[in-house]
PDB file of C-alpha atoms in Angstrom:
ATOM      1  CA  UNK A   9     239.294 266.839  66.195  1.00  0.00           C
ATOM      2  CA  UNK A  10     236.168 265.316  67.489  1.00  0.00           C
ATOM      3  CA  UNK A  11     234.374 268.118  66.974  1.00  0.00           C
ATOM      4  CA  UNK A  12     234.767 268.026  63.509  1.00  0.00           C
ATOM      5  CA  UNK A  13     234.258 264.182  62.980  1.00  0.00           C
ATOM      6  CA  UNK A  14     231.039 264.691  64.533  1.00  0.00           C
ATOM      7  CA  UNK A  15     230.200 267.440  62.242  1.00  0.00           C
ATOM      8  CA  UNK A  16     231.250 265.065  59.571  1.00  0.00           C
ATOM      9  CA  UNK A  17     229.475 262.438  60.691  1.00  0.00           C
ATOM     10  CA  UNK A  18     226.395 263.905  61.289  1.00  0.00           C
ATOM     11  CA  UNK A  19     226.268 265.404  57.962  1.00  0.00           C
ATOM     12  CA  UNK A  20     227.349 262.140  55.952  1.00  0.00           C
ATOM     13  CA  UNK A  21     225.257 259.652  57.070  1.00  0.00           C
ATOM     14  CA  UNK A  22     225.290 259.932  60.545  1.00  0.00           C
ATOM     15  CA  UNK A  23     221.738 261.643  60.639  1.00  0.00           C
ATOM     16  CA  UNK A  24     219.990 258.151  58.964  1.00  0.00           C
ATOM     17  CA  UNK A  25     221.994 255.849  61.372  1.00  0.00           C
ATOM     18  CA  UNK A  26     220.538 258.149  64.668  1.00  0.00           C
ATOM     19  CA  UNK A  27     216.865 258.306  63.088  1.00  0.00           C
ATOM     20  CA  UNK A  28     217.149 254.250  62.971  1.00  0.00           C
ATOM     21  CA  UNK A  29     217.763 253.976  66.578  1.00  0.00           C
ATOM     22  CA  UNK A  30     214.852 256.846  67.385  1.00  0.00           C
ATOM     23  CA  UNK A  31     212.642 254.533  65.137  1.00  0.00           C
ATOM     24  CA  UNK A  32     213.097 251.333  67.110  1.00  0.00           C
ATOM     25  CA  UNK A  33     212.921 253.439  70.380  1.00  0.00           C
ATOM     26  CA  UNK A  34     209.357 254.519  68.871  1.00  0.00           C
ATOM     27  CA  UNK A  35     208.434 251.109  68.218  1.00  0.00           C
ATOM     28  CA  UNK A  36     209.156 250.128  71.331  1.00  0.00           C
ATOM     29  CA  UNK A  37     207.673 252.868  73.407  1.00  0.00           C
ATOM     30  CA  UNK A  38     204.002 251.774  71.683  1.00  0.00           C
ATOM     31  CA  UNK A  39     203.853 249.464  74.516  1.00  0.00           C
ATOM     32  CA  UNK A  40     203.757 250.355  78.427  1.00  0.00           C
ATOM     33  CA  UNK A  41     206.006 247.352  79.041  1.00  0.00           C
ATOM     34  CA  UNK A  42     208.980 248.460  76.371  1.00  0.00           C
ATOM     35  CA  UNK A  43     209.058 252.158  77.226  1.00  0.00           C
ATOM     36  CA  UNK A  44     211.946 251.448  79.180  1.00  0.00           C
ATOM     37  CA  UNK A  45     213.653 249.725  76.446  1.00  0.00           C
ATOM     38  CA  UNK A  46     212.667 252.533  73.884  1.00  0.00           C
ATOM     39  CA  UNK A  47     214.176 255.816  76.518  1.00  0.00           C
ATOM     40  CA  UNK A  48     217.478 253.098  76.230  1.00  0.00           C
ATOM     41  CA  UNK A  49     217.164 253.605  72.509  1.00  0.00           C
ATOM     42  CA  UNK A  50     217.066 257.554  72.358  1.00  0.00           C
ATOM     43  CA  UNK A  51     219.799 257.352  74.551  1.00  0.00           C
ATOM     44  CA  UNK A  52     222.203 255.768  72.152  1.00  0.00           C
ATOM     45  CA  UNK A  53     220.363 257.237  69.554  1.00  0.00           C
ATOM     46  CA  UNK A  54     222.161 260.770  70.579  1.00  0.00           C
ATOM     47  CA  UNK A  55     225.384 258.408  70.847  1.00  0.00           C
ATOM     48  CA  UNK A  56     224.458 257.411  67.550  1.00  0.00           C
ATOM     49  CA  UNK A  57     223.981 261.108  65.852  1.00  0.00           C
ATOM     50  CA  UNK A  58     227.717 261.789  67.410  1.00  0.00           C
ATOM     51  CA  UNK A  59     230.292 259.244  67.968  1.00  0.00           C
ATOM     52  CA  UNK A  60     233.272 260.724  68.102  1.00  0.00           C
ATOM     53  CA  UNK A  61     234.767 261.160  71.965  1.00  0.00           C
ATOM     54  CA  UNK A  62     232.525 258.847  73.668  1.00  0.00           C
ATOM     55  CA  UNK A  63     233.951 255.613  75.020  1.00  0.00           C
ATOM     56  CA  UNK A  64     231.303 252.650  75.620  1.00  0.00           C
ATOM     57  CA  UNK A  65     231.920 250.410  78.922  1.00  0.00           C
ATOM     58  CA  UNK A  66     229.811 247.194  79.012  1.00  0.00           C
ATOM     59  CA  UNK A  67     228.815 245.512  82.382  1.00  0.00           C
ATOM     60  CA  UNK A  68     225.783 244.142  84.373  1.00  0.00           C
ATOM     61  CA  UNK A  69     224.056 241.393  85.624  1.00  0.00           C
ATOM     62  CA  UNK A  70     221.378 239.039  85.495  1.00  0.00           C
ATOM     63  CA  UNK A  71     218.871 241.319  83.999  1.00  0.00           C
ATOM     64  CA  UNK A  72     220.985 243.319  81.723  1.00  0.00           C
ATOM     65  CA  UNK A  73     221.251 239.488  80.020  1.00  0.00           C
ATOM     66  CA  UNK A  74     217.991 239.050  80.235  1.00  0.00           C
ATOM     67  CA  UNK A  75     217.086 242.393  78.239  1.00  0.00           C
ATOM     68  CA  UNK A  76     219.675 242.025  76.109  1.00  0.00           C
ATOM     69  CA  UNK A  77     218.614 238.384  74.474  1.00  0.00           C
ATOM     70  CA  UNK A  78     214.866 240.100  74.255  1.00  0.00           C
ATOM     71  CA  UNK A  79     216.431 243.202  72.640  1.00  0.00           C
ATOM     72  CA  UNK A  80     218.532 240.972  70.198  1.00  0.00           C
ATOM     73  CA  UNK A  81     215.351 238.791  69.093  1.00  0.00           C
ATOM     74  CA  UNK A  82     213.449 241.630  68.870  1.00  0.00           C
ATOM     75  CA  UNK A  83     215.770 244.897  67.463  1.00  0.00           C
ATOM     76  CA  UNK A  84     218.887 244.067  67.524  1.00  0.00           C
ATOM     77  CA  UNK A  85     219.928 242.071  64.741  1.00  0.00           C
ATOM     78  CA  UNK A  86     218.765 244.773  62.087  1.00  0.00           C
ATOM     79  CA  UNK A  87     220.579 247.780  64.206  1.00  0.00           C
ATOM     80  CA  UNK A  88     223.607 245.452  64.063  1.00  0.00           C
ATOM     81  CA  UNK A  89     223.512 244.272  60.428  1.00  0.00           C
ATOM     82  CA  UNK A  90     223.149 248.196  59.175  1.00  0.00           C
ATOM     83  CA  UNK A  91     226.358 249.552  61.178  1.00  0.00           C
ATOM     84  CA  UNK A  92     228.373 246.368  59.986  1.00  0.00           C
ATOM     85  CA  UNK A  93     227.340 246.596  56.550  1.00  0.00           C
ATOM     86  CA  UNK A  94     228.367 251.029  56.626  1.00  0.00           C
ATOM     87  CA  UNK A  95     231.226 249.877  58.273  1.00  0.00           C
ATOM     88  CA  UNK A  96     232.457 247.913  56.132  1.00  0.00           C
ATOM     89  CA  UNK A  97     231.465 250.048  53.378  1.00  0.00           C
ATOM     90  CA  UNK A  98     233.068 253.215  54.902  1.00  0.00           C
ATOM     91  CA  UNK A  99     236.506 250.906  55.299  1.00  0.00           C
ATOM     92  CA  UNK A 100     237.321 250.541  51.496  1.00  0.00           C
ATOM     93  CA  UNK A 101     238.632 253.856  51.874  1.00  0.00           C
ATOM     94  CA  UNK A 102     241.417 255.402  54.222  1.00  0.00           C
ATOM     95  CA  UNK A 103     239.659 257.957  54.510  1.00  0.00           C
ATOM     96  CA  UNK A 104     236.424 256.111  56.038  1.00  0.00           C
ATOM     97  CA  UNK A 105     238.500 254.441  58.306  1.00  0.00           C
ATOM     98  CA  UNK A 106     237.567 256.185  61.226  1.00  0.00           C
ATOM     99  CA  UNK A 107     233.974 256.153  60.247  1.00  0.00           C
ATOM    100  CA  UNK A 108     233.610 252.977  59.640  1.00  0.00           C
ATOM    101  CA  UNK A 109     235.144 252.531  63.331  1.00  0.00           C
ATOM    102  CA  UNK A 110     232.446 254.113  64.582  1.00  0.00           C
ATOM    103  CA  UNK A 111     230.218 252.117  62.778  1.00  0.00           C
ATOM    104  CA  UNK A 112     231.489 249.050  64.408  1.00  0.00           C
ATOM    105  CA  UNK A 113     231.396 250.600  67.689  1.00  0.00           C
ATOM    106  CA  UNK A 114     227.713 251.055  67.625  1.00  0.00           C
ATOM    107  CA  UNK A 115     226.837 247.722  65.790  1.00  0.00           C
ATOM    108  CA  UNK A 116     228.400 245.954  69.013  1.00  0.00           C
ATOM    109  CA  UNK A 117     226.195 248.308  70.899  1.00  0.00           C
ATOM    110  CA  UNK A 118     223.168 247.437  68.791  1.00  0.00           C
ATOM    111  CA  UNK A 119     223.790 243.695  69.911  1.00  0.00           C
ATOM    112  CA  UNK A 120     224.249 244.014  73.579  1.00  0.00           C
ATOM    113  CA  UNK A 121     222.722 247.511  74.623  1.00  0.00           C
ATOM    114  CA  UNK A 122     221.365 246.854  78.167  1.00  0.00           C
ATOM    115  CA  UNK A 123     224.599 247.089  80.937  1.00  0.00           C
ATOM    116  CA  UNK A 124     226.721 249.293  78.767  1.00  0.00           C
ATOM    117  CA  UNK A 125     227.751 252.882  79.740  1.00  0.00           C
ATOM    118  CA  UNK A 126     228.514 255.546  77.399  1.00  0.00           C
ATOM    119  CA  UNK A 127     231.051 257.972  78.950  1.00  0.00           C
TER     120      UNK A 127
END
């Protein structure tokens, strides 16, 4: 089954929501300093391109907070504000239920990417 959601996914709509997070990775990887924070961004950009299966752990430390309040300034907030608003747009439907899950998923990811684990 989460073979085919991904399949689904990818093809409606989930394409445009991974080439957003590739985007910001670009942007950051302009500079030496944000390359790190850019190959974090591919990461969860393939996350991003398929959803469905992968379970997302959040920890960390001192740093990770650190990051993440740069990251949220910085990229966050638009990341986050696009998932909420397909989200919410996928939930009118019963059928966009579980897409719009997904959605949410990643828009918590978009806020506080730095100490989570996808698995």
């Amino acid at each position: 089954m989460g073979c085919l959601g991904n399949v689904l996914w990818f093809v409606f709509g989930g394409v445009f929501s991974g080439l957003s997070w590739c985007l910001a990775g670009l942007l950051w990887c302009i500079t030496i300093v944000g390359i790190p924070v850019g190959m974090q961004c591919f990461k969860f950009a393939s996350l991003s391109f398929f959803p469905f299966g992968k379970e997302v752990r959040y920890g960390g430390g001192a740093g990770s907070l650190l990051l993440n309040i740069i990251w949220l300034i910085v990229s966050g907030v638009p990341l986050a504000l696009e998932h909420a608003a397909f989200g919410v747009l996928l939930c009118i439907t019963v059928i966009g239920i579980p897409f719009g899950m997904q959605h949410f998923k990643l828009a918590q990811l978009a806020l506080m990417p730095f100490g989570a684990e996808v698995s």
